[in-house]
PDB file of C-alpha atoms in Angstrom:
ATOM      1  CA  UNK A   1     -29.578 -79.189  40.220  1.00  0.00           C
ATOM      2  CA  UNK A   2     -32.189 -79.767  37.872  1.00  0.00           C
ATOM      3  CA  UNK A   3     -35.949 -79.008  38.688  1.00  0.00           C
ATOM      4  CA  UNK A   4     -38.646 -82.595  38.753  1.00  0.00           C
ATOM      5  CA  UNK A   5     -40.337 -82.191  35.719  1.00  0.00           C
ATOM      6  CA  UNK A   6     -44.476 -81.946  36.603  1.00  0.00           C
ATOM      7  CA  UNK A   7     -45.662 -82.307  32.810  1.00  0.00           C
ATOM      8  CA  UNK A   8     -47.051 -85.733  33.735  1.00  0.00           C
ATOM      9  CA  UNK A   9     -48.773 -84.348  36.821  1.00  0.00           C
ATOM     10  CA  UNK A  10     -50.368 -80.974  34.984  1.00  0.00           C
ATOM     11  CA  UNK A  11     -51.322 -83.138  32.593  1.00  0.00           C
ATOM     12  CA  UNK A  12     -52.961 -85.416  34.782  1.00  0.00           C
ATOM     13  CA  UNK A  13     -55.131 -82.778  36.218  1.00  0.00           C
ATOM     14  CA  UNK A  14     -55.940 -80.862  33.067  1.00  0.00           C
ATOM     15  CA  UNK A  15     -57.449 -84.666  32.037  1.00  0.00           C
ATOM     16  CA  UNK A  16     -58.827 -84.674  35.375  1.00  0.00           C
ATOM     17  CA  UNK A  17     -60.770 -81.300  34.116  1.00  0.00           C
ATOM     18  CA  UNK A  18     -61.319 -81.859  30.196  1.00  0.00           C
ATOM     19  CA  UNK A  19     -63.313 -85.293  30.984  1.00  0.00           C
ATOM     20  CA  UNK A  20     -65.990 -83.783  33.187  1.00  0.00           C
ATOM     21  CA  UNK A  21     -67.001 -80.649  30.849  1.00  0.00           C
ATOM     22  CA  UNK A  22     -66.649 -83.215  27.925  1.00  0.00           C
ATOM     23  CA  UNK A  23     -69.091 -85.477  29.781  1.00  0.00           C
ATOM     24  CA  UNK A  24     -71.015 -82.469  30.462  1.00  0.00           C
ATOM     25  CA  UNK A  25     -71.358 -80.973  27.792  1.00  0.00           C
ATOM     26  CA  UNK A  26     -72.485 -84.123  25.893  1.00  0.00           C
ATOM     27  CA  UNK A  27     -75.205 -84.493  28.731  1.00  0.00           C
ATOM     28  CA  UNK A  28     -76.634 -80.922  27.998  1.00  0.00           C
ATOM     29  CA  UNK A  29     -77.019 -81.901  24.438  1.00  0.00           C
ATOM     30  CA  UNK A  30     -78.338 -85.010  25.197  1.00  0.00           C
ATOM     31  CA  UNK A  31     -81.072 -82.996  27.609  1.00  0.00           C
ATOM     32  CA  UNK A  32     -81.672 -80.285  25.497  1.00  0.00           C
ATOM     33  CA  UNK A  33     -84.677 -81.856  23.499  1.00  0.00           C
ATOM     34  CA  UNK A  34     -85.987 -83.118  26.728  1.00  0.00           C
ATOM     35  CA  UNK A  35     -86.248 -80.046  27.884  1.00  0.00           C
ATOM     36  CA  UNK A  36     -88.386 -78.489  24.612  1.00  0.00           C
ATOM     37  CA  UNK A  37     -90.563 -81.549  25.200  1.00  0.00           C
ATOM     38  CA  UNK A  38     -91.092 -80.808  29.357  1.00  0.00           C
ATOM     39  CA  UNK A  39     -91.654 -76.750  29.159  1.00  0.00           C
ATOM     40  CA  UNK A  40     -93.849 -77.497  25.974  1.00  0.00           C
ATOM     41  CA  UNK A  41     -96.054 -80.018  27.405  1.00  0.00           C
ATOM     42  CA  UNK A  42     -96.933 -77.134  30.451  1.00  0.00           C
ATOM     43  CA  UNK A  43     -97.575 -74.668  28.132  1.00  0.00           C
ATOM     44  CA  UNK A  44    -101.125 -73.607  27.377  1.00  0.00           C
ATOM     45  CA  UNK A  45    -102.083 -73.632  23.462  1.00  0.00           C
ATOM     46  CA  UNK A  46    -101.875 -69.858  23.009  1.00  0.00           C
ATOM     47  CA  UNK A  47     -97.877 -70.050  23.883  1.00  0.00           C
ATOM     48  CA  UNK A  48     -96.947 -73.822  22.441  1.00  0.00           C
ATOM     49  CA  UNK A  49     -95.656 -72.223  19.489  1.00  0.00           C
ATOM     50  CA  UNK A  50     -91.865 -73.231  17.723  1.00  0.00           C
ATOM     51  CA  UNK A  51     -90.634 -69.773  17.696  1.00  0.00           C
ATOM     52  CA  UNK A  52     -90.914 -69.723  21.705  1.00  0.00           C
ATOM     53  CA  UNK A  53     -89.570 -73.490  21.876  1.00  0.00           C
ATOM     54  CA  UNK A  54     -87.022 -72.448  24.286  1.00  0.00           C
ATOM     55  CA  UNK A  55     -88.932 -69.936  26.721  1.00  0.00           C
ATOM     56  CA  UNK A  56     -91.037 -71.546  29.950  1.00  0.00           C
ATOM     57  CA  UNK A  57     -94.071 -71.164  30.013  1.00  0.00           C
ATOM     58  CA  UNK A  58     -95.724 -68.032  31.200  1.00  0.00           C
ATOM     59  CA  UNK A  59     -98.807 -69.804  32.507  1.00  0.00           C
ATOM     60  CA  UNK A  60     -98.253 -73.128  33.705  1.00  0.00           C
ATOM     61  CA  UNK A  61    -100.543 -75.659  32.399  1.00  0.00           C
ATOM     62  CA  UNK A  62    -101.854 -79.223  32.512  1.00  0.00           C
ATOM     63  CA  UNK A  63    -104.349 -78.726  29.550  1.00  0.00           C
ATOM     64  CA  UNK A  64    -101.771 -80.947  27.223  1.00  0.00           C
ATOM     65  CA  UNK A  65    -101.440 -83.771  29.674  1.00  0.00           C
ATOM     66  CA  UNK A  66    -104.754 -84.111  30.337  1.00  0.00           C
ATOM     67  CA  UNK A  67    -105.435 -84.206  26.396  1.00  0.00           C
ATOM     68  CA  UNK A  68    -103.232 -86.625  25.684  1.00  0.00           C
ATOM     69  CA  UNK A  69    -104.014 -89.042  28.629  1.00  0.00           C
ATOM     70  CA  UNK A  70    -107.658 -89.344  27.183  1.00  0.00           C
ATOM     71  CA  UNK A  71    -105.810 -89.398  23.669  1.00  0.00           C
ATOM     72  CA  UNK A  72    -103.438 -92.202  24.691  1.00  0.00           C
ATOM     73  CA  UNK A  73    -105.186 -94.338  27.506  1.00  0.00           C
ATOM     74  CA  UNK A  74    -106.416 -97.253  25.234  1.00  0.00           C
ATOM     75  CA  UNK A  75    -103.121 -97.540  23.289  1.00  0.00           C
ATOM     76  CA  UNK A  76    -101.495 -97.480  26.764  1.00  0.00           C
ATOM     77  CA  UNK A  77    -103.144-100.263  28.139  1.00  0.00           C
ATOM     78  CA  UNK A  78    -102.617-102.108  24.878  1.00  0.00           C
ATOM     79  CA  UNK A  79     -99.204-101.863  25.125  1.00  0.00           C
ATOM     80  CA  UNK A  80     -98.714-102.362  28.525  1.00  0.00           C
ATOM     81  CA  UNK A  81    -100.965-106.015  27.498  1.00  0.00           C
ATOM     82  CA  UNK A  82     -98.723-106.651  25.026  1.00  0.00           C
ATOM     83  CA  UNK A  83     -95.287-105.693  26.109  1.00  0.00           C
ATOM     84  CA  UNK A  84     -95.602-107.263  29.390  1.00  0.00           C
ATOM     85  CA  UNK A  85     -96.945-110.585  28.309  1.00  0.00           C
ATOM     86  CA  UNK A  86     -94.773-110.714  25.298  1.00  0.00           C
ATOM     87  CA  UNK A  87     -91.372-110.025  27.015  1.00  0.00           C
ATOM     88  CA  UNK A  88     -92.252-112.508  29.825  1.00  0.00           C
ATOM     89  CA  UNK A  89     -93.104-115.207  27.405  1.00  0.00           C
ATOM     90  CA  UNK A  90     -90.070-114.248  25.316  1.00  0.00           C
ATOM     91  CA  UNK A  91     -87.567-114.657  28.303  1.00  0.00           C
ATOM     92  CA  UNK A  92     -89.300-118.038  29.530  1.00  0.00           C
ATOM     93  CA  UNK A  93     -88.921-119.966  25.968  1.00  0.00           C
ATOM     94  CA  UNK A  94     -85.454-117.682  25.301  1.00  0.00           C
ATOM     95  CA  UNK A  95     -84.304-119.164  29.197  1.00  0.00           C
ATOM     96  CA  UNK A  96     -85.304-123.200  28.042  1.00  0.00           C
ATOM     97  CA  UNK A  97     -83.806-122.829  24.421  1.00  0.00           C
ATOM     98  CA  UNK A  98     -80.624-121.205  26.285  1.00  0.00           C
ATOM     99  CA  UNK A  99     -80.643-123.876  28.277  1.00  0.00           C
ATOM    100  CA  UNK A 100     -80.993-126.880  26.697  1.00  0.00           C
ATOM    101  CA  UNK A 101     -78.210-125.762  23.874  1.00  0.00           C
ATOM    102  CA  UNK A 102     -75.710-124.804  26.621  1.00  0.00           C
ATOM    103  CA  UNK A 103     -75.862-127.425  28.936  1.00  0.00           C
ATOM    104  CA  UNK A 104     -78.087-130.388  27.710  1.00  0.00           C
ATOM    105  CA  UNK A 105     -76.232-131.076  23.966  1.00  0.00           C
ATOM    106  CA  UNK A 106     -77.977-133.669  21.774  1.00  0.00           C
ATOM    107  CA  UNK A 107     -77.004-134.390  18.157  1.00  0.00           C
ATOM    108  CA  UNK A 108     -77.215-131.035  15.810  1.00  0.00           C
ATOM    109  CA  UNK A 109     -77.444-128.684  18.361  1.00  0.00           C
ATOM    110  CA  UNK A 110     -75.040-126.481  16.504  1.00  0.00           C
ATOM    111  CA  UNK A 111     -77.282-126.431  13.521  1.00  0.00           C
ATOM    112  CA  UNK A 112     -80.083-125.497  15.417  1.00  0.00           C
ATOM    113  CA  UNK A 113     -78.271-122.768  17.358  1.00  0.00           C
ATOM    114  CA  UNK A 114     -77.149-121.407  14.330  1.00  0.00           C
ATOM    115  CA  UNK A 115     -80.515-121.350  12.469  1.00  0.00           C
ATOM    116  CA  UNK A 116     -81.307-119.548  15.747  1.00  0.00           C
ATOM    117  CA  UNK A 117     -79.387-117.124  14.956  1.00  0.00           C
ATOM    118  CA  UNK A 118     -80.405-116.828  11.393  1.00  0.00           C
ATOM    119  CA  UNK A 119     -83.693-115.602  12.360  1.00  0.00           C
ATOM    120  CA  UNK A 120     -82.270-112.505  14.152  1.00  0.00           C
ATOM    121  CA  UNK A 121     -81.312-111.379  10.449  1.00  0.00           C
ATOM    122  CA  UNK A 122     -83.960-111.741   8.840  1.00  0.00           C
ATOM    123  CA  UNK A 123     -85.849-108.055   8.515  1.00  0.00           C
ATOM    124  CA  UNK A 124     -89.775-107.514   9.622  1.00  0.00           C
ATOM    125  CA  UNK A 125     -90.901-106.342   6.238  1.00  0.00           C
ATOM    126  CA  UNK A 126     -89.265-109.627   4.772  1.00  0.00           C
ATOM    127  CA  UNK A 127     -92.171-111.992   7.160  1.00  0.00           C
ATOM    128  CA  UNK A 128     -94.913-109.452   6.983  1.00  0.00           C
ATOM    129  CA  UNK A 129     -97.275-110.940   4.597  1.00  0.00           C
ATOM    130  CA  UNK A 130     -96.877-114.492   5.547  1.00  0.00           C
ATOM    131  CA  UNK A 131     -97.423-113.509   8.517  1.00  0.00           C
ATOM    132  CA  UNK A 132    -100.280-111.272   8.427  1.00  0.00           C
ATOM    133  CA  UNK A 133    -101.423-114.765   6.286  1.00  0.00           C
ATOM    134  CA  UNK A 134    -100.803-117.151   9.094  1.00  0.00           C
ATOM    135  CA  UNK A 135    -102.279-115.179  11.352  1.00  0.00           C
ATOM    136  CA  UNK A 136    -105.314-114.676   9.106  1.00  0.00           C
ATOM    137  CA  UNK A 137    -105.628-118.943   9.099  1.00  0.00           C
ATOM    138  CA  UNK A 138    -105.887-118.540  13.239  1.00  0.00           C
ATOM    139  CA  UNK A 139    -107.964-115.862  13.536  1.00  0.00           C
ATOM    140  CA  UNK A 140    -105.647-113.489  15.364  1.00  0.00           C
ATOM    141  CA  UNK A 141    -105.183-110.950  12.624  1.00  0.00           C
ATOM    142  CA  UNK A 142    -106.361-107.524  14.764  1.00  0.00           C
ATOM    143  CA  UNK A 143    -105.824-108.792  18.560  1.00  0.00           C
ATOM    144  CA  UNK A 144    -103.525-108.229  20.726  1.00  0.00           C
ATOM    145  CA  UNK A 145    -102.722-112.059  21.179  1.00  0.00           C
ATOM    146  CA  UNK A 146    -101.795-111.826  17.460  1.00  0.00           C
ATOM    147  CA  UNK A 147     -99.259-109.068  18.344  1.00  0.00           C
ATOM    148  CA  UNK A 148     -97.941-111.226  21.184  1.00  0.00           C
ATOM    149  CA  UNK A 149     -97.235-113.943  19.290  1.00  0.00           C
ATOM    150  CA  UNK A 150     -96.161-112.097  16.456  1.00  0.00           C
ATOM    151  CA  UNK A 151     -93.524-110.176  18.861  1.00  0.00           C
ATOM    152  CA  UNK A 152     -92.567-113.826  20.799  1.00  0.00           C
ATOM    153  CA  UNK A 153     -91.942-115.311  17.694  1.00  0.00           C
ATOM    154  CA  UNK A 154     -89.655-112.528  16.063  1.00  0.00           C
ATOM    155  CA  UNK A 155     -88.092-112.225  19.542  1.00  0.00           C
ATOM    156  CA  UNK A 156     -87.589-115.877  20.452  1.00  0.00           C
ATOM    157  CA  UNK A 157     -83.466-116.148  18.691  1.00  0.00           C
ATOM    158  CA  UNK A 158     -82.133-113.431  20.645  1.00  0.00           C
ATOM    159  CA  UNK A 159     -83.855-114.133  23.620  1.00  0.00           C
ATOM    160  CA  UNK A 160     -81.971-117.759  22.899  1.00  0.00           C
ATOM    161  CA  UNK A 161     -78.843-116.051  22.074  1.00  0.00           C
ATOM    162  CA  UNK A 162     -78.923-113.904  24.915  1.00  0.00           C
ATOM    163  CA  UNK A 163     -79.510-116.732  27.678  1.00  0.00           C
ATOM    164  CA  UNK A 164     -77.229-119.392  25.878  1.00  0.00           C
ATOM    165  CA  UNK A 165     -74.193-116.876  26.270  1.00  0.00           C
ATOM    166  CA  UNK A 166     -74.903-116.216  29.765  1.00  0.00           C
ATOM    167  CA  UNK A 167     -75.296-120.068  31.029  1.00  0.00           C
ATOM    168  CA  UNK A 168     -72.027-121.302  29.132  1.00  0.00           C
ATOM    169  CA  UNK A 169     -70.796-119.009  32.294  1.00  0.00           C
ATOM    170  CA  UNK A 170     -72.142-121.678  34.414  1.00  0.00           C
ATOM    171  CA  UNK A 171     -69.755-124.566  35.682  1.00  0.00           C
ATOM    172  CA  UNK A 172     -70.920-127.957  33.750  1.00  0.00           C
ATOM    173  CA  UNK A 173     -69.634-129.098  37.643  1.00  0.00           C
ATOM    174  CA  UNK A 174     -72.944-128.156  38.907  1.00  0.00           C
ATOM    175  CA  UNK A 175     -74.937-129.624  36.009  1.00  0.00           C
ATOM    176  CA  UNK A 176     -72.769-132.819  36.111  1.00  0.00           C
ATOM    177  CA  UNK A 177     -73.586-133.148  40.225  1.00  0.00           C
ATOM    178  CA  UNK A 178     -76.916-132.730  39.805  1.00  0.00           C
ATOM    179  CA  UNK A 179     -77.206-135.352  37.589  1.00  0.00           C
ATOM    180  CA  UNK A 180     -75.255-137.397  39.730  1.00  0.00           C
ATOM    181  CA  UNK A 181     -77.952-136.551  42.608  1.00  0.00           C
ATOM    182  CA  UNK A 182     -80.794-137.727  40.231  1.00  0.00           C
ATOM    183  CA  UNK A 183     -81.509-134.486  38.957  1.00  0.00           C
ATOM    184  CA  UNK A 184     -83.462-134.498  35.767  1.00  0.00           C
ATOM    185  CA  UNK A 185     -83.429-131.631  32.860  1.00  0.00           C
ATOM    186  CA  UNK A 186     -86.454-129.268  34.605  1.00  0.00           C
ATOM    187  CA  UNK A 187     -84.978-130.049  37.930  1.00  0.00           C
ATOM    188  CA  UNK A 188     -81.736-129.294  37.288  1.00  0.00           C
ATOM    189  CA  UNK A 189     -83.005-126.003  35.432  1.00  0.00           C
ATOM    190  CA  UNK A 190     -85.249-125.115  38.546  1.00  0.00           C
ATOM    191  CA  UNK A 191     -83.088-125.518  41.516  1.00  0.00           C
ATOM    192  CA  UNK A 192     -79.628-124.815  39.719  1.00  0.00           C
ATOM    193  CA  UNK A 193     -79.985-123.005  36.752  1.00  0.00           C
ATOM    194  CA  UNK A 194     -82.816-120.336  37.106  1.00  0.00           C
ATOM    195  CA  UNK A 195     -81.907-119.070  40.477  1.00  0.00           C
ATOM    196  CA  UNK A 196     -78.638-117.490  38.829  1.00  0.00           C
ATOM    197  CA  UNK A 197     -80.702-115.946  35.842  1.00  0.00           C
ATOM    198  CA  UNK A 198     -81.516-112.794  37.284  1.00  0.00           C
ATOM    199  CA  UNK A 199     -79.139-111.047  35.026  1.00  0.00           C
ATOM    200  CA  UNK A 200     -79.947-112.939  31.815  1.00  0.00           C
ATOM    201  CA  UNK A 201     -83.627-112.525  32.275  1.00  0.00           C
ATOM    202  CA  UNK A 202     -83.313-108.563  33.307  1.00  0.00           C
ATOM    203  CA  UNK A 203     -81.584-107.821  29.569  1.00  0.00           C
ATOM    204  CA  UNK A 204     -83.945-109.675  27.744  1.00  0.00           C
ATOM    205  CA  UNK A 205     -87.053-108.464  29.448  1.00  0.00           C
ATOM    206  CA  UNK A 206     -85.831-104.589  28.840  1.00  0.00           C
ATOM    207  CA  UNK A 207     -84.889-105.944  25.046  1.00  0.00           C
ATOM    208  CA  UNK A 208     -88.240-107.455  24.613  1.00  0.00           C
ATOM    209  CA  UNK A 209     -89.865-104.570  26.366  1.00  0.00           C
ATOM    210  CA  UNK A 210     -88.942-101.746  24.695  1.00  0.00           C
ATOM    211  CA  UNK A 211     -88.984-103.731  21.346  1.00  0.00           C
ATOM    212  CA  UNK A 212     -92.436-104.126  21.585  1.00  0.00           C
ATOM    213  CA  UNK A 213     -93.587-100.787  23.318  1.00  0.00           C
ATOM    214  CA  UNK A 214     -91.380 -98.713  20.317  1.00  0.00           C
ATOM    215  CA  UNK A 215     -93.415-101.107  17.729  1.00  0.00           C
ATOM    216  CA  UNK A 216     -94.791 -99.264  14.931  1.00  0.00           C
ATOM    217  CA  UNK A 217     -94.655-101.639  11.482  1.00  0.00           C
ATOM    218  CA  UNK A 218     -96.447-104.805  13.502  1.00  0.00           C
ATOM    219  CA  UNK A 219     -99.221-102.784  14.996  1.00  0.00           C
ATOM    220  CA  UNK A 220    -100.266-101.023  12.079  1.00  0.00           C
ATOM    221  CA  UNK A 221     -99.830-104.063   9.568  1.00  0.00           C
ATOM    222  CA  UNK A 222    -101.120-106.819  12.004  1.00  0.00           C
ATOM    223  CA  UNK A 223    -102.919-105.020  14.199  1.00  0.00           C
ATOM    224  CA  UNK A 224    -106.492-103.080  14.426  1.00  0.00           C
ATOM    225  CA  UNK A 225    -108.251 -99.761  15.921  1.00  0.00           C
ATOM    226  CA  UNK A 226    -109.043-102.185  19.013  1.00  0.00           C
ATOM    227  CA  UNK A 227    -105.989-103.672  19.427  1.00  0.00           C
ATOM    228  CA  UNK A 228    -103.241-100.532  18.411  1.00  0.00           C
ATOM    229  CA  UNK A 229    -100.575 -99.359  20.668  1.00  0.00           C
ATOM    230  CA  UNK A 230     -99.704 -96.804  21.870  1.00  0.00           C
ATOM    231  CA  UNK A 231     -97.219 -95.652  19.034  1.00  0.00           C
ATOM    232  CA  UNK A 232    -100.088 -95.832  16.691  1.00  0.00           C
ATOM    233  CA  UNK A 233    -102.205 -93.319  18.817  1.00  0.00           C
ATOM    234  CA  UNK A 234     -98.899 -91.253  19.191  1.00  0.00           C
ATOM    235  CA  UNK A 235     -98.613 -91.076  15.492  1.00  0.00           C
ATOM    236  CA  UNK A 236    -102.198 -90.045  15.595  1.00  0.00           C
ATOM    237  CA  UNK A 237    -102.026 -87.018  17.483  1.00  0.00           C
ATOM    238  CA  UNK A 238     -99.889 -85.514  14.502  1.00  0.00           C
ATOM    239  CA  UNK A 239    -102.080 -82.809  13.546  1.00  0.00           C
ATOM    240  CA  UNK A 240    -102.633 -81.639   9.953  1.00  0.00           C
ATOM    241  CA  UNK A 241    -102.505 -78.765   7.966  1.00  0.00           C
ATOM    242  CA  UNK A 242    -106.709 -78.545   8.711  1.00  0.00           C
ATOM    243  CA  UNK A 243    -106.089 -77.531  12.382  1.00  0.00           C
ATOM    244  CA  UNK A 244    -103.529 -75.731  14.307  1.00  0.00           C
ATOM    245  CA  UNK A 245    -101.055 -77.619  15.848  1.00  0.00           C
ATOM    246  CA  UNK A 246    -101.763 -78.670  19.469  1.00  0.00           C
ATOM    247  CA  UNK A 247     -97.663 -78.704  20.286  1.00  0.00           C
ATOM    248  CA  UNK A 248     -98.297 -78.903  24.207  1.00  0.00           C
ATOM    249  CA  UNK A 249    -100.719 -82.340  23.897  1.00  0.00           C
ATOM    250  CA  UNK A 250     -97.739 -83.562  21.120  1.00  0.00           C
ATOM    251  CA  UNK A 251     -95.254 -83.025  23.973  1.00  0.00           C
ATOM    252  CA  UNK A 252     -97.121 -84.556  26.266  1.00  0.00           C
ATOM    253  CA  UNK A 253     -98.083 -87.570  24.106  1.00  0.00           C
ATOM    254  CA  UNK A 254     -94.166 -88.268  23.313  1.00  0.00           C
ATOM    255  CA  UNK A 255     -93.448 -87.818  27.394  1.00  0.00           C
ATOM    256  CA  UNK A 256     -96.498 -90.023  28.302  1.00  0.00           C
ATOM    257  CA  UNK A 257     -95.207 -92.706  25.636  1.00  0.00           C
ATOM    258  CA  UNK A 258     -91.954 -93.000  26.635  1.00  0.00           C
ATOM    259  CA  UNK A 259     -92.396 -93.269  30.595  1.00  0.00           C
ATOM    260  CA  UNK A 260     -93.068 -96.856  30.793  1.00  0.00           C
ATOM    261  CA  UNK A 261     -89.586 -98.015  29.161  1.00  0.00           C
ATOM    262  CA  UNK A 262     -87.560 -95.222  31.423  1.00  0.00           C
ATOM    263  CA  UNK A 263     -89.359 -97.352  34.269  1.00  0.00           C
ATOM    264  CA  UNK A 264     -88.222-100.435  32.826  1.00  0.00           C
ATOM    265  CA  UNK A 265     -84.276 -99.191  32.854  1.00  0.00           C
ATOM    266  CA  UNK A 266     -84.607 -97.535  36.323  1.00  0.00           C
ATOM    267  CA  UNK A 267     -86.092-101.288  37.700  1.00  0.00           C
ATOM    268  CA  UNK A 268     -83.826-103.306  35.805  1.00  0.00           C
ATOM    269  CA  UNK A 269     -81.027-101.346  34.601  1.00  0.00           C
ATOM    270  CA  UNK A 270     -78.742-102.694  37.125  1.00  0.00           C
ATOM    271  CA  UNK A 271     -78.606-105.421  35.588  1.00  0.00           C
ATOM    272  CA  UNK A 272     -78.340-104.908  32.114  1.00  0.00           C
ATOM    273  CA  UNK A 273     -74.786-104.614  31.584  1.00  0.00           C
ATOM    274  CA  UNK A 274     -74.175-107.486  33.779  1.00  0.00           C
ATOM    275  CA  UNK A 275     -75.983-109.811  31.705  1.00  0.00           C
ATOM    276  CA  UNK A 276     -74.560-108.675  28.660  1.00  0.00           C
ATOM    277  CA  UNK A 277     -71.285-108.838  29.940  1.00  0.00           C
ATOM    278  CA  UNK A 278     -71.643-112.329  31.379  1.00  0.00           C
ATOM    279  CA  UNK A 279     -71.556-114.097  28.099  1.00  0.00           C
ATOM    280  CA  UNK A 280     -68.579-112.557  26.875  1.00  0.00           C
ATOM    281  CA  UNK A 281     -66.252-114.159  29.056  1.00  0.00           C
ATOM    282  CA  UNK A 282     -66.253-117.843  28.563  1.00  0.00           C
ATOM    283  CA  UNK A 283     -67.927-119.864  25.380  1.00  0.00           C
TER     284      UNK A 283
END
């Protein structure tokens, strides 16, 4: 009598153990400059040096972080001015436009849609200098309510692209029997439509978001001392070939700079892939 061949079964659990230390060890190399940036940042200045990159610190210290709080504290708060307002105002007019070309059609709505979608192509460097001119003619050239608009603007056909995948999902039922009820456009979009948004409005608000915060080109071509992020004072604490190298406030500086949009995934992350996901199955 012949034996049950198990070749599909070992298999099976040799899979079972390649995909975890795969997994694993693409997580340790994902870590691994995370952790130069965490030990570094605790090191004092005497022992933030390259050649000990790997070692923790000897003496742990908070010199770094308190350096590059006072370094980065006005470019935080003009981020967090800008990316808040600027992703909020970004999903509002990205939720109407979504909207009105999903469910409320009129005559060369296709057109429109697709020069929508034109402007998601068309690079930064290609708009800066009429810009920076049209901003010049309204007196926004160096605030931060230049950068917001700037941002809204440049972020206004994805946002649209984004929310007009995600209410084709939507049953034109409930539309149509709103209507029916005497329902108008805003009504409809207020009691039916926005209530279900959550997911739409979560991707484009972490798009928006971290688009804005990770802004380098706009803020230094639009913006001024007064008004610059907090990318431009990270770029700032580079230190030249005139000083030594503070490496623990650098550290620091990067970790500081990159909290807020970890907080933004953690909050929202959820649902991200939701939203994305939402568009691609209908329309």
């Amino acid at each position: 009598m012949t034996a049950p061949v198990r070749a599909p079964a070992t298999a099976g659990r040799t899979l079972r153990i390649v995909r975890p230390a795969i997994l694993l060890l693409f997580v340790v190399l994902f870590l691994m400059p995370v952790y130069v940036l965490v030990v570094t940042s605790f090191k004092p200045l005497d022992e933030a040096d390259p050649g000990s990159a790997w070692n923790l610190p000897g003496h742990w210290s908070t010199s770094g972080w308190r350096a590059a709080w006072d370094t980065l504290r006005p470019g935080l708060e003009n981020s967090v001015k800008i990316a808040v307002s600027g992703s909020l105002i970004s999903a509002v007019l990205g939720s109407l436009n979504g909207y009105v070309l999903s469910k409320w059609r009129f005559p060369g709505a296709d057109a429109v849609f697709a020069l929508f979608l034109f402007g998601m192509f068309i690079p930064y460097q290609a708009i800066m200098i009429p810009l920076a001119g049209l901003l010049t003619d309204l007196e926004l050239v160096g605030t931060i309510r230049g950068l917001v608009l700037a941002h809204v603007v440049y972020g206004i056909p994805i946002c649209t692209l984004i929310f007009r995948n995600y209410y084709v999902t939507i049953p034109d039922q409930l539309i149509e029997a709103a209507r029916v009820d005497g329902a108008g456009m805003l009504r409809t979009y207020w009691s039916i439509v926005l209530p279900v948004s959550a997911p739409a409005f979560a991707v484009t608000i972490i798009w928006q978001f971290t688009s804005m915060w990770n802004d380098f080109l706009f803020a230094v071509f639009l913006g001024a001392p007064d008004s610059w992020p907090v990318t431009v004072m990270l770029n700032n604490t580079a230190g030249s070939g005139a000083v030594a190298v503070q490496y623990n406030q650098q550290m620091a500086a990067a970790l500081l700079a990159s909290l807020p949009t970890l907080l933004v995934y953690l909050l929202l992350g959820r649902f991200f892939m939701r939203g994305l996901m939402a568009g691609a199955l209908k329309g």
